[in-house]
Amino acid sequence: MKLAEIPRVETITKEDFITYYFRPQKPVVIQRGIEDWPAFRKWNLDYMKEVVGDREVPLYDDRPVHHKDGFNQPHAKMKMSEYIELLQTKPTKYRIFLWNILKEVPELQNDFSYPDFGIKLMKGLPMLFFGGKDSHTFMHYDIDLGNIFHFHFQGEKECILFPQSETKYLYKVPHSLITHERIDFSNPDYENWPVLKQANGYKTVLRHGEVLYMPEGYWHYMKYNTPGFSMSLRAIARNPKNLAKALYNVLVMRHFDVLMRKFKGQKWIDQKNERAIYRTNKLKNIST
């Protein structure tokens, strides 16, 4: 893989954001974009434990996909206070993702505002993500191919991104939003995944208070170098092709995949993984 460092700016006007990043669909890290938020000063794991420690939270890990798994079905649950204590005492694979602030922790919305980047943000979907040291997501893209602003709090988080143009090199699993789950994108094994060498993407490490803009449909892999958490805000895809793909994902692909899991069981998952390898490896002798 060839990974370029994501450009960084201290602050940015909405005019410059639209001109240099949104219109050309390029990622950027804004280093000092939220210093006026109360969350910039207040949000850390201890604060979350104090505010929402008694809430039960859904937890996810990096176990292989199983045909019985429901869409976004958690692997475990525990109180937030217990989960944060776990994060602070030892490494854990358990993560929280897509935890809706407005639904689950409405009092937290007093700690942030919706920044004006020149595009309309979806104010009903502020989502929280937590993870322990070395926990990570699969490489994936979001079902709605939205424009994502990812605000990080506490610690460090490694981020690797690819535009949709690189999909053919990433061992994408058919009828899904992920690449082959055995790939370690933070330390790729090119003997097993040779075509990855042809992929061109981006990388960065996020720290407290930094904002990562991920353009429409970008593949993203997130790994927590230290325990921490993030919040995402999003805007709908503007490219008609991406809007059409988002509708297909929501209305057709997801339901077809659920149906095939019920009909064929784990064989369906195994066939998809095999297909991802076969289809991608056909490109290994084709020069970019």
C-alpha positions as protocol buffer text, in pm:
chain_id: "A"
residue {
  index: 1
  type: MET
  ca { x: 0 y: 0 z: 0 }
}
residue {
  index: 2
  type: LYS
  ca { x: 109 y: 353 z: -67 }
}
residue {
  index: 3
  type: LEU
  ca { x: -25 y: 578 z: 206 }
}
residue {
  index: 4
  type: ALA
  ca { x: 17 y: 953 z: 185 }
}
residue {
  index: 5
  type: GLU
  ca { x: -9 y: 1164 z: 499 }
}
residue {
  index: 6
  type: ILE
  ca { x: -345 y: 1339 z: 520 }
}
residue {
  index: 7
  type: PRO
  ca { x: -297 y: 1717 z: 492 }
}
residue {
  index: 8
  type: ARG
  ca { x: -329 y: 1912 z: 816 }
}
residue {
  index: 9
  type: VAL
  ca { x: -447 y: 2267 z: 880 }
}
residue {
  index: 10
  type: GLU
  ca { x: -478 y: 2447 z: 1212 }
}
residue {
  index: 11
  type: THR
  ca { x: -811 y: 2608 z: 1123 }
}
residue {
  index: 12
  type: ILE
  ca { x: -1006 y: 2651 z: 800 }
}
residue {
  index: 13
  type: THR
  ca { x: -1276 y: 2876 z: 657 }
}
residue {
  index: 14
  type: LYS
  ca { x: -1581 y: 2717 z: 501 }
}
residue {
  index: 15
  type: GLU
  ca { x: -1482 y: 2870 z: 166 }
}
residue {
  index: 16
  type: ASP
  ca { x: -1140 y: 2703 z: 175 }
}
residue {
  index: 17
  type: PHE
  ca { x: -1287 y: 2375 z: 297 }
}
residue {
  index: 18
  type: ILE
  ca { x: -1533 y: 2366 z: 6 }
}
residue {
  index: 19
  type: THR
  ca { x: -1268 y: 2467 z: -250 }
}
residue {
  index: 20
  type: TYR
  ca { x: -974 y: 2252 z: -144 }
}
residue {
  index: 21
  type: TYR
  ca { x: -1132 y: 1946 z: 20 }
}
residue {
  index: 22
  type: PHE
  ca { x: -1507 y: 1903 z: -30 }
}
residue {
  index: 23
  type: ARG
  ca { x: -1530 y: 1969 z: -404 }
}
residue {
  index: 24
  type: PRO
  ca { x: -1222 y: 1760 z: -494 }
}
residue {
  index: 25
  type: GLN
  ca { x: -1324 y: 1502 z: -229 }
}
residue {
  index: 26
  type: LYS
  ca { x: -992 y: 1496 z: -44 }
}
residue {
  index: 27
  type: PRO
  ca { x: -948 y: 1424 z: 328 }
}
residue {
  index: 28
  type: VAL
  ca { x: -806 y: 1678 z: 573 }
}
residue {
  index: 29
  type: VAL
  ca { x: -731 y: 1701 z: 945 }
}
residue {
  index: 30
  type: ILE
  ca { x: -834 y: 2024 z: 1121 }
}
residue {
  index: 31
  type: GLN
  ca { x: -618 y: 2054 z: 1429 }
}
residue {
  index: 32
  type: ARG
  ca { x: -785 y: 2341 z: 1613 }
}
residue {
  index: 33
  type: GLY
  ca { x: -1142 y: 2332 z: 1491 }
}
residue {
  index: 34
  type: ILE
  ca { x: -1329 y: 2280 z: 1818 }
}
residue {
  index: 35
  type: GLU
  ca { x: -1136 y: 2463 z: 2089 }
}
residue {
  index: 36
  type: ASP
  ca { x: -1444 y: 2677 z: 2160 }
}
residue {
  index: 37
  type: TRP
  ca { x: -1652 y: 2368 z: 2247 }
}
residue {
  index: 38
  type: PRO
  ca { x: -1703 y: 2283 z: 2616 }
}
residue {
  index: 39
  type: ALA
  ca { x: -1636 y: 1925 z: 2502 }
}
residue {
  index: 40
  type: PHE
  ca { x: -1279 y: 2022 z: 2411 }
}
residue {
  index: 41
  type: ARG
  ca { x: -1207 y: 2090 z: 2778 }
}
residue {
  index: 42
  type: LYS
  ca { x: -1445 y: 1844 z: 2943 }
}
residue {
  index: 43
  type: TRP
  ca { x: -1464 y: 1528 z: 2735 }
}
residue {
  index: 44
  type: ASN
  ca { x: -1242 y: 1247 z: 2858 }
}
residue {
  index: 45
  type: LEU
  ca { x: -1308 y: 896 z: 2985 }
}
residue {
  index: 46
  type: ASP
  ca { x: -1354 y: 1008 z: 3345 }
}
residue {
  index: 47
  type: TYR
  ca { x: -1614 y: 1266 z: 3240 }
}
residue {
  index: 48
  type: MET
  ca { x: -1804 y: 1007 z: 3038 }
}
residue {
  index: 49
  type: LYS
  ca { x: -1796 y: 771 z: 3334 }
}
residue {
  index: 50
  type: GLU
  ca { x: -1941 y: 1044 z: 3555 }
}
residue {
  index: 51
  type: VAL
  ca { x: -2214 y: 1153 z: 3313 }
}
residue {
  index: 52
  type: VAL
  ca { x: -2330 y: 820 z: 3166 }
}
residue {
  index: 53
  type: GLY
  ca { x: -2171 y: 557 z: 3389 }
}
residue {
  index: 54
  type: ASP
  ca { x: -2503 y: 392 z: 3477 }
}
residue {
  index: 55
  type: ARG
  ca { x: -2611 y: 342 z: 3112 }
}
residue {
  index: 56
  type: GLU
  ca { x: -2584 y: -2 z: 2955 }
}
residue {
  index: 57
  type: VAL
  ca { x: -2383 y: 11 z: 2635 }
}
residue {
  index: 58
  type: PRO
  ca { x: -2351 y: -226 z: 2336 }
}
residue {
  index: 59
  type: LEU
  ca { x: -2002 y: -364 z: 2275 }
}
residue {
  index: 60
  type: TYR
  ca { x: -1839 y: -505 z: 1962 }
}
residue {
  index: 61
  type: ASP
  ca { x: -1509 y: -682 z: 1899 }
}
residue {
  index: 62
  type: ASP
  ca { x: -1312 y: -806 z: 1598 }
}
residue {
  index: 63
  type: ARG
  ca { x: -1443 y: -1163 z: 1586 }
}
residue {
  index: 64
  type: PRO
  ca { x: -1506 y: -1302 z: 1236 }
}
residue {
  index: 65
  type: VAL
  ca { x: -1844 y: -1232 z: 1081 }
}
residue {
  index: 66
  type: HIS
  ca { x: -2092 y: -1513 z: 1146 }
}
residue {
  index: 67
  type: HIS
  ca { x: -2408 y: -1583 z: 950 }
}
residue {
  index: 68
  type: LYS
  ca { x: -2620 y: -1555 z: 1264 }
}
residue {
  index: 69
  type: ASP
  ca { x: -2497 y: -1203 z: 1338 }
}
residue {
  index: 70
  type: GLY
  ca { x: -2769 y: -945 z: 1293 }
}
residue {
  index: 71
  type: PHE
  ca { x: -2700 y: -606 z: 1134 }
}
residue {
  index: 72
  type: ASN
  ca { x: -2502 y: -409 z: 1397 }
}
residue {
  index: 73
  type: GLN
  ca { x: -2589 y: -672 z: 1660 }
}
residue {
  index: 74
  type: PRO
  ca { x: -2365 y: -624 z: 1969 }
}
residue {
  index: 75
  type: HIS
  ca { x: -2139 y: -902 z: 2095 }
}
residue {
  index: 76
  type: ALA
  ca { x: -2177 y: -802 z: 2462 }
}
residue {
  index: 77
  type: LYS
  ca { x: -2326 y: -538 z: 2692 }
}
residue {
  index: 78
  type: MET
  ca { x: -2215 y: -377 z: 3018 }
}
residue {
  index: 79
  type: LYS
  ca { x: -2256 y: -55 z: 3211 }
}
residue {
  index: 80
  type: MET
  ca { x: -2053 y: 235 z: 3075 }
}
residue {
  index: 81
  type: SER
  ca { x: -1874 y: 273 z: 3411 }
}
residue {
  index: 82
  type: GLU
  ca { x: -1759 y: -91 z: 3395 }
}
residue {
  index: 83
  type: TYR
  ca { x: -1653 y: -54 z: 3034 }
}
residue {
  index: 84
  type: ILE
  ca { x: -1447 y: 259 z: 3102 }
}
residue {
  index: 85
  type: GLU
  ca { x: -1279 y: 89 z: 3397 }
}
residue {
  index: 86
  type: LEU
  ca { x: -1191 y: -195 z: 3160 }
}
residue {
  index: 87
  type: LEU
  ca { x: -1045 y: 52 z: 2908 }
}
residue {
  index: 88
  type: GLN
  ca { x: -837 y: 220 z: 3178 }
}
residue {
  index: 89
  type: THR
  ca { x: -694 y: -97 z: 3332 }
}
residue {
  index: 90
  type: LYS
  ca { x: -603 y: -330 z: 3045 }
}
residue {
  index: 91
  type: PRO
  ca { x: -621 y: -375 z: 2666 }
}
residue {
  index: 92
  type: THR
  ca { x: -957 y: -492 z: 2536 }
}
residue {
  index: 93
  type: LYS
  ca { x: -1099 y: -560 z: 2191 }
}
residue {
  index: 94
  type: TYR
  ca { x: -1439 y: -430 z: 2293 }
}
residue {
  index: 95
  type: ARG
  ca { x: -1553 y: -115 z: 2115 }
}
residue {
  index: 96
  type: ILE
  ca { x: -1864 y: 101 z: 2112 }
}
residue {
  index: 97
  type: PHE
  ca { x: -1974 y: 235 z: 1777 }
}
residue {
  index: 98
  type: LEU
  ca { x: -2269 y: 429 z: 1636 }
}
residue {
  index: 99
  type: TRP
  ca { x: -2395 y: 526 z: 1983 }
}
residue {
  index: 100
  type: ASN
  ca { x: -2644 y: 805 z: 1916 }
}
residue {
  index: 101
  type: ILE
  ca { x: -2592 y: 1097 z: 2155 }
}
residue {
  index: 102
  type: LEU
  ca { x: -2938 y: 1246 z: 2105 }
}
residue {
  index: 103
  type: LYS
  ca { x: -3106 y: 914 z: 2182 }
}
residue {
  index: 104
  type: GLU
  ca { x: -2876 y: 773 z: 2449 }
}
residue {
  index: 105
  type: VAL
  ca { x: -2710 y: 1073 z: 2618 }
}
residue {
  index: 106
  type: PRO
  ca { x: -2904 y: 1390 z: 2526 }
}
residue {
  index: 107
  type: GLU
  ca { x: -2731 y: 1596 z: 2797 }
}
residue {
  index: 108
  type: LEU
  ca { x: -2402 y: 1571 z: 2605 }
}
residue {
  index: 109
  type: GLN
  ca { x: -2538 y: 1785 z: 2321 }
}
residue {
  index: 110
  type: ASN
  ca { x: -2487 y: 2089 z: 2546 }
}
residue {
  index: 111
  type: ASP
  ca { x: -2111 y: 2034 z: 2515 }
}
residue {
  index: 112
  type: PHE
  ca { x: -2079 y: 2078 z: 2137 }
}
residue {
  index: 113
  type: SER
  ca { x: -2221 y: 2272 z: 1845 }
}
residue {
  index: 114
  type: TYR
  ca { x: -2260 y: 2196 z: 1475 }
}
residue {
  index: 115
  type: PRO
  ca { x: -1971 y: 2364 z: 1292 }
}
residue {
  index: 116
  type: ASP
  ca { x: -2030 y: 2549 z: 967 }
}
residue {
  index: 117
  type: PHE
  ca { x: -1816 y: 2377 z: 707 }
}
residue {
  index: 118
  type: GLY
  ca { x: -2030 y: 2508 z: 422 }
}
residue {
  index: 119
  type: ILE
  ca { x: -2238 y: 2189 z: 387 }
}
residue {
  index: 120
  type: LYS
  ca { x: -2551 y: 2097 z: 582 }
}
residue {
  index: 121
  type: LEU
  ca { x: -2488 y: 1846 z: 861 }
}
residue {
  index: 122
  type: MET
  ca { x: -2746 y: 1588 z: 972 }
}
residue {
  index: 123
  type: LYS
  ca { x: -2826 y: 1710 z: 1322 }
}
residue {
  index: 124
  type: GLY
  ca { x: -3009 y: 1394 z: 1427 }
}
residue {
  index: 125
  type: LEU
  ca { x: -2706 y: 1164 z: 1400 }
}
residue {
  index: 126
  type: PRO
  ca { x: -2418 y: 1262 z: 1631 }
}
residue {
  index: 127
  type: MET
  ca { x: -2253 y: 927 z: 1701 }
}
residue {
  index: 128
  type: LEU
  ca { x: -1999 y: 820 z: 1965 }
}
residue {
  index: 129
  type: PHE
  ca { x: -1724 y: 559 z: 1918 }
}
residue {
  index: 130
  type: PHE
  ca { x: -1505 y: 415 z: 2199 }
}
residue {
  index: 131
  type: GLY
  ca { x: -1217 y: 170 z: 2194 }
}
residue {
  index: 132
  type: GLY
  ca { x: -937 y: 23 z: 2405 }
}
residue {
  index: 133
  type: LYS
  ca { x: -568 y: 2 z: 2321 }
}
residue {
  index: 134
  type: ASP
  ca { x: -510 y: -189 z: 1995 }
}
residue {
  index: 135
  type: SER
  ca { x: -882 y: -243 z: 1928 }
}
residue {
  index: 136
  type: HIS
  ca { x: -976 y: -173 z: 1568 }
}
residue {
  index: 137
  type: THR
  ca { x: -1251 y: -178 z: 1310 }
}
residue {
  index: 138
  type: PHE
  ca { x: -1256 y: -379 z: 991 }
}
residue {
  index: 139
  type: MET
  ca { x: -1175 y: -173 z: 684 }
}
residue {
  index: 140
  type: HIS
  ca { x: -1520 y: -56 z: 574 }
}
residue {
  index: 141
  type: TYR
  ca { x: -1722 y: 227 z: 427 }
}
residue {
  index: 142
  type: ASP
  ca { x: -2049 y: 363 z: 561 }
}
residue {
  index: 143
  type: ILE
  ca { x: -2373 y: 233 z: 416 }
}
residue {
  index: 144
  type: ASP
  ca { x: -2493 y: 584 z: 319 }
}
residue {
  index: 145
  type: LEU
  ca { x: -2159 y: 694 z: 166 }
}
residue {
  index: 146
  type: GLY
  ca { x: -2191 y: 1015 z: 366 }
}
residue {
  index: 147
  type: ASN
  ca { x: -1941 y: 1294 z: 422 }
}
residue {
  index: 148
  type: ILE
  ca { x: -1804 y: 1231 z: 773 }
}
residue {
  index: 149
  type: PHE
  ca { x: -1644 y: 1466 z: 1024 }
}
residue {
  index: 150
  type: HIS
  ca { x: -1470 y: 1260 z: 1294 }
}
residue {
  index: 151
  type: PHE
  ca { x: -1387 y: 1446 z: 1617 }
}
residue {
  index: 152
  type: HIS
  ca { x: -1138 y: 1267 z: 1842 }
}
residue {
  index: 153
  type: PHE
  ca { x: -1107 y: 1291 z: 2221 }
}
residue {
  index: 154
  type: GLN
  ca { x: -834 y: 1155 z: 2448 }
}
residue {
  index: 155
  type: GLY
  ca { x: -536 y: 952 z: 2336 }
}
residue {
  index: 156
  type: GLU
  ca { x: -435 y: 858 z: 1983 }
}
residue {
  index: 157
  type: LYS
  ca { x: -620 y: 690 z: 1699 }
}
residue {
  index: 158
  type: GLU
  ca { x: -461 y: 557 z: 1381 }
}
residue {
  index: 159
  type: CYS
  ca { x: -669 y: 616 z: 1066 }
}
residue {
  index: 160
  type: ILE
  ca { x: -617 y: 465 z: 719 }
}
residue {
  index: 161
  type: LEU
  ca { x: -840 y: 578 z: 433 }
}
residue {
  index: 162
  type: PHE
  ca { x: -897 y: 481 z: 71 }
}
residue {
  index: 163
  type: PRO
  ca { x: -1126 y: 640 z: -189 }
}
residue {
  index: 164
  type: GLN
  ca { x: -1378 y: 422 z: -367 }
}
residue {
  index: 165
  type: SER
  ca { x: -1152 y: 424 z: -673 }
}
residue {
  index: 166
  type: GLU
  ca { x: -919 y: 183 z: -486 }
}
residue {
  index: 167
  type: THR
  ca { x: -1192 y: -72 z: -403 }
}
residue {
  index: 168
  type: LYS
  ca { x: -1071 y: -322 z: -662 }
}
residue {
  index: 169
  type: TYR
  ca { x: -738 y: -361 z: -476 }
}
residue {
  index: 170
  type: LEU
  ca { x: -880 y: -398 z: -122 }
}
residue {
  index: 171
  type: TYR
  ca { x: -1028 y: -750 z: -126 }
}
residue {
  index: 172
  type: LYS
  ca { x: -1382 y: -618 z: -86 }
}
residue {
  index: 173
  type: VAL
  ca { x: -1629 y: -884 z: 27 }
}
residue {
  index: 174
  type: PRO
  ca { x: -1927 y: -900 z: -216 }
}
residue {
  index: 175
  type: HIS
  ca { x: -2268 y: -786 z: -91 }
}
residue {
  index: 176
  type: SER
  ca { x: -2114 y: -611 z: 209 }
}
residue {
  index: 177
  type: LEU
  ca { x: -1941 y: -294 z: 324 }
}
residue {
  index: 178
  type: ILE
  ca { x: -1614 y: -453 z: 443 }
}
residue {
  index: 179
  type: THR
  ca { x: -1292 y: -593 z: 306 }
}
residue {
  index: 180
  type: HIS
  ca { x: -1171 y: -943 z: 393 }
}
residue {
  index: 181
  type: GLU
  ca { x: -1168 y: -953 z: 773 }
}
residue {
  index: 182
  type: ARG
  ca { x: -830 y: -1129 z: 803 }
}
residue {
  index: 183
  type: ILE
  ca { x: -636 y: -833 z: 662 }
}
residue {
  index: 184
  type: ASP
  ca { x: -440 y: -631 z: 916 }
}
residue {
  index: 185
  type: PHE
  ca { x: -424 y: -291 z: 750 }
}
residue {
  index: 186
  type: SER
  ca { x: -187 y: -156 z: 1015 }
}
residue {
  index: 187
  type: ASN
  ca { x: 67 y: -426 z: 919 }
}
residue {
  index: 188
  type: PRO
  ca { x: -38 y: -584 z: 588 }
}
residue {
  index: 189
  type: ASP
  ca { x: 95 y: -924 z: 484 }
}
residue {
  index: 190
  type: TYR
  ca { x: 160 y: -884 z: 111 }
}
residue {
  index: 191
  type: GLU
  ca { x: 234 y: -1253 z: 64 }
}
residue {
  index: 192
  type: ASN
  ca { x: -126 y: -1336 z: 152 }
}
residue {
  index: 193
  type: TRP
  ca { x: -277 y: -1015 z: 12 }
}
residue {
  index: 194
  type: PRO
  ca { x: -49 y: -924 z: -283 }
}
residue {
  index: 195
  type: VAL
  ca { x: -284 y: -686 z: -462 }
}
residue {
  index: 196
  type: LEU
  ca { x: -291 y: -453 z: -161 }
}
residue {
  index: 197
  type: LYS
  ca { x: 47 y: -329 z: -281 }
}
residue {
  index: 198
  type: GLN
  ca { x: -134 y: -152 z: -568 }
}
residue {
  index: 199
  type: ALA
  ca { x: -368 y: 46 z: -342 }
}
residue {
  index: 200
  type: ASN
  ca { x: -315 y: 419 z: -289 }
}
residue {
  index: 201
  type: GLY
  ca { x: -462 y: 575 z: 23 }
}
residue {
  index: 202
  type: TYR
  ca { x: -407 y: 806 z: 315 }
}
residue {
  index: 203
  type: LYS
  ca { x: -305 y: 783 z: 679 }
}
residue {
  index: 204
  type: THR
  ca { x: -294 y: 996 z: 993 }
}
residue {
  index: 205
  type: VAL
  ca { x: -296 y: 974 z: 1371 }
}
residue {
  index: 206
  type: LEU
  ca { x: -571 y: 1172 z: 1546 }
}
residue {
  index: 207
  type: ARG
  ca { x: -518 y: 1331 z: 1885 }
}
residue {
  index: 208
  type: HIS
  ca { x: -746 y: 1511 z: 2130 }
}
residue {
  index: 209
  type: GLY
  ca { x: -952 y: 1785 z: 1968 }
}
residue {
  index: 210
  type: GLU
  ca { x: -857 y: 1707 z: 1609 }
}
residue {
  index: 211
  type: VAL
  ca { x: -1116 y: 1668 z: 1334 }
}
residue {
  index: 212
  type: LEU
  ca { x: -1079 y: 1431 z: 1038 }
}
residue {
  index: 213
  type: TYR
  ca { x: -1288 y: 1492 z: 727 }
}
residue {
  index: 214
  type: MET
  ca { x: -1359 y: 1171 z: 535 }
}
residue {
  index: 215
  type: PRO
  ca { x: -1515 y: 1233 z: 192 }
}
residue {
  index: 216
  type: GLU
  ca { x: -1811 y: 1046 z: 48 }
}
residue {
  index: 217
  type: GLY
  ca { x: -1784 y: 670 z: 60 }
}
residue {
  index: 218
  type: TYR
  ca { x: -1420 y: 661 z: 174 }
}
residue {
  index: 219
  type: TRP
  ca { x: -1302 y: 330 z: 311 }
}
residue {
  index: 220
  type: HIS
  ca { x: -1172 y: 370 z: 666 }
}
residue {
  index: 221
  type: TYR
  ca { x: -983 y: 158 z: 916 }
}
residue {
  index: 222
  type: MET
  ca { x: -951 y: 286 z: 1273 }
}
residue {
  index: 223
  type: LYS
  ca { x: -714 y: 152 z: 1538 }
}
residue {
  index: 224
  type: TYR
  ca { x: -688 y: 288 z: 1892 }
}
residue {
  index: 225
  type: ASN
  ca { x: -323 y: 332 z: 1985 }
}
residue {
  index: 226
  type: THR
  ca { x: -447 y: 424 z: 2334 }
}
residue {
  index: 227
  type: PRO
  ca { x: -791 y: 409 z: 2497 }
}
residue {
  index: 228
  type: GLY
  ca { x: -1009 y: 691 z: 2370 }
}
residue {
  index: 229
  type: PHE
  ca { x: -1327 y: 791 z: 2195 }
}
residue {
  index: 230
  type: SER
  ca { x: -1458 y: 999 z: 1906 }
}
residue {
  index: 231
  type: MET
  ca { x: -1775 y: 1160 z: 1780 }
}
residue {
  index: 232
  type: SER
  ca { x: -1889 y: 1170 z: 1418 }
}
residue {
  index: 233
  type: LEU
  ca { x: -2116 y: 1415 z: 1242 }
}
residue {
  index: 234
  type: ARG
  ca { x: -2219 y: 1356 z: 884 }
}
residue {
  index: 235
  type: ALA
  ca { x: -2369 y: 1511 z: 574 }
}
residue {
  index: 236
  type: ILE
  ca { x: -2547 y: 1324 z: 297 }
}
residue {
  index: 237
  type: ALA
  ca { x: -2365 y: 1227 z: -20 }
}
residue {
  index: 238
  type: ARG
  ca { x: -2396 y: 1490 z: -293 }
}
residue {
  index: 239
  type: ASN
  ca { x: -2263 y: 1292 z: -589 }
}
residue {
  index: 240
  type: PRO
  ca { x: -2564 y: 1134 z: -767 }
}
residue {
  index: 241
  type: LYS
  ca { x: -2369 y: 811 z: -820 }
}
residue {
  index: 242
  type: ASN
  ca { x: -2297 y: 785 z: -448 }
}
residue {
  index: 243
  type: LEU
  ca { x: -2658 y: 866 z: -359 }
}
residue {
  index: 244
  type: ALA
  ca { x: -2776 y: 588 z: -588 }
}
residue {
  index: 245
  type: LYS
  ca { x: -2527 y: 345 z: -436 }
}
residue {
  index: 246
  type: ALA
  ca { x: -2640 y: 443 z: -85 }
}
residue {
  index: 247
  type: LEU
  ca { x: -3002 y: 373 z: -176 }
}
residue {
  index: 248
  type: TYR
  ca { x: -2903 y: 38 z: -325 }
}
residue {
  index: 249
  type: ASN
  ca { x: -2709 y: -53 z: -9 }
}
residue {
  index: 250
  type: VAL
  ca { x: -3000 y: 32 z: 221 }
}
residue {
  index: 251
  type: LEU
  ca { x: -3291 y: -94 z: 13 }
}
residue {
  index: 252
  type: VAL
  ca { x: -3144 y: -393 z: -173 }
}
residue {
  index: 253
  type: MET
  ca { x: -2796 y: -511 z: -74 }
}
residue {
  index: 254
  type: ARG
  ca { x: -2849 y: -529 z: 302 }
}
residue {
  index: 255
  type: HIS
  ca { x: -3176 y: -720 z: 274 }
}
residue {
  index: 256
  type: PHE
  ca { x: -3039 y: -957 z: 10 }
}
residue {
  index: 257
  type: ASP
  ca { x: -2743 y: -1040 z: 232 }
}
residue {
  index: 258
  type: VAL
  ca { x: -2969 y: -1108 z: 532 }
}
residue {
  index: 259
  type: LEU
  ca { x: -3186 y: -1336 z: 319 }
}
residue {
  index: 260
  type: MET
  ca { x: -2888 y: -1533 z: 190 }
}
residue {
  index: 261
  type: ARG
  ca { x: -2749 y: -1575 z: 543 }
}
residue {
  index: 262
  type: LYS
  ca { x: -3079 y: -1731 z: 646 }
}
residue {
  index: 263
  type: PHE
  ca { x: -3097 y: -1949 z: 336 }
}
residue {
  index: 264
  type: LYS
  ca { x: -2733 y: -2068 z: 306 }
}
residue {
  index: 265
  type: GLY
  ca { x: -2597 y: -2010 z: 658 }
}
residue {
  index: 266
  type: GLN
  ca { x: -2221 y: -1986 z: 715 }
}
residue {
  index: 267
  type: LYS
  ca { x: -2159 y: -2122 z: 366 }
}
residue {
  index: 268
  type: TRP
  ca { x: -2274 y: -1785 z: 231 }
}
residue {
  index: 269
  type: ILE
  ca { x: -2018 y: -1597 z: 444 }
}
residue {
  index: 270
  type: ASP
  ca { x: -1739 y: -1837 z: 342 }
}
residue {
  index: 271
  type: GLN
  ca { x: -1830 y: -1810 z: -26 }
}
residue {
  index: 272
  type: LYS
  ca { x: -1821 y: -1431 z: -11 }
}
residue {
  index: 273
  type: ASN
  ca { x: -1477 y: -1432 z: 150 }
}
residue {
  index: 274
  type: GLU
  ca { x: -1346 y: -1676 z: -108 }
}
residue {
  index: 275
  type: ARG
  ca { x: -1492 y: -1465 z: -387 }
}
residue {
  index: 276
  type: ALA
  ca { x: -1318 y: -1155 z: -249 }
}
residue {
  index: 277
  type: ILE
  ca { x: -981 y: -1331 z: -270 }
}
residue {
  index: 278
  type: TYR
  ca { x: -1037 y: -1485 z: -612 }
}
residue {
  index: 279
  type: ARG
  ca { x: -1169 y: -1168 z: -774 }
}
residue {
  index: 280
  type: THR
  ca { x: -900 y: -941 z: -631 }
}
residue {
  index: 281
  type: ASN
  ca { x: -605 y: -1172 z: -694 }
}
residue {
  index: 282
  type: LYS
  ca { x: -684 y: -1170 z: -1066 }
}
residue {
  index: 283
  type: LEU
  ca { x: -533 y: -820 z: -1063 }
}
residue {
  index: 284
  type: LYS
  ca { x: -198 y: -915 z: -912 }
}
residue {
  index: 285
  type: ASN
  ca { x: -21 y: -932 z: -1248 }
}
residue {
  index: 286
  type: ILE
  ca { x: -182 y: -617 z: -1382 }
}
residue {
  index: 287
  type: SER
  ca { x: 31 y: -304 z: -1338 }
}
residue {
  index: 288
  type: THR
  ca { x: -133 y: 12 z: -1206 }
}
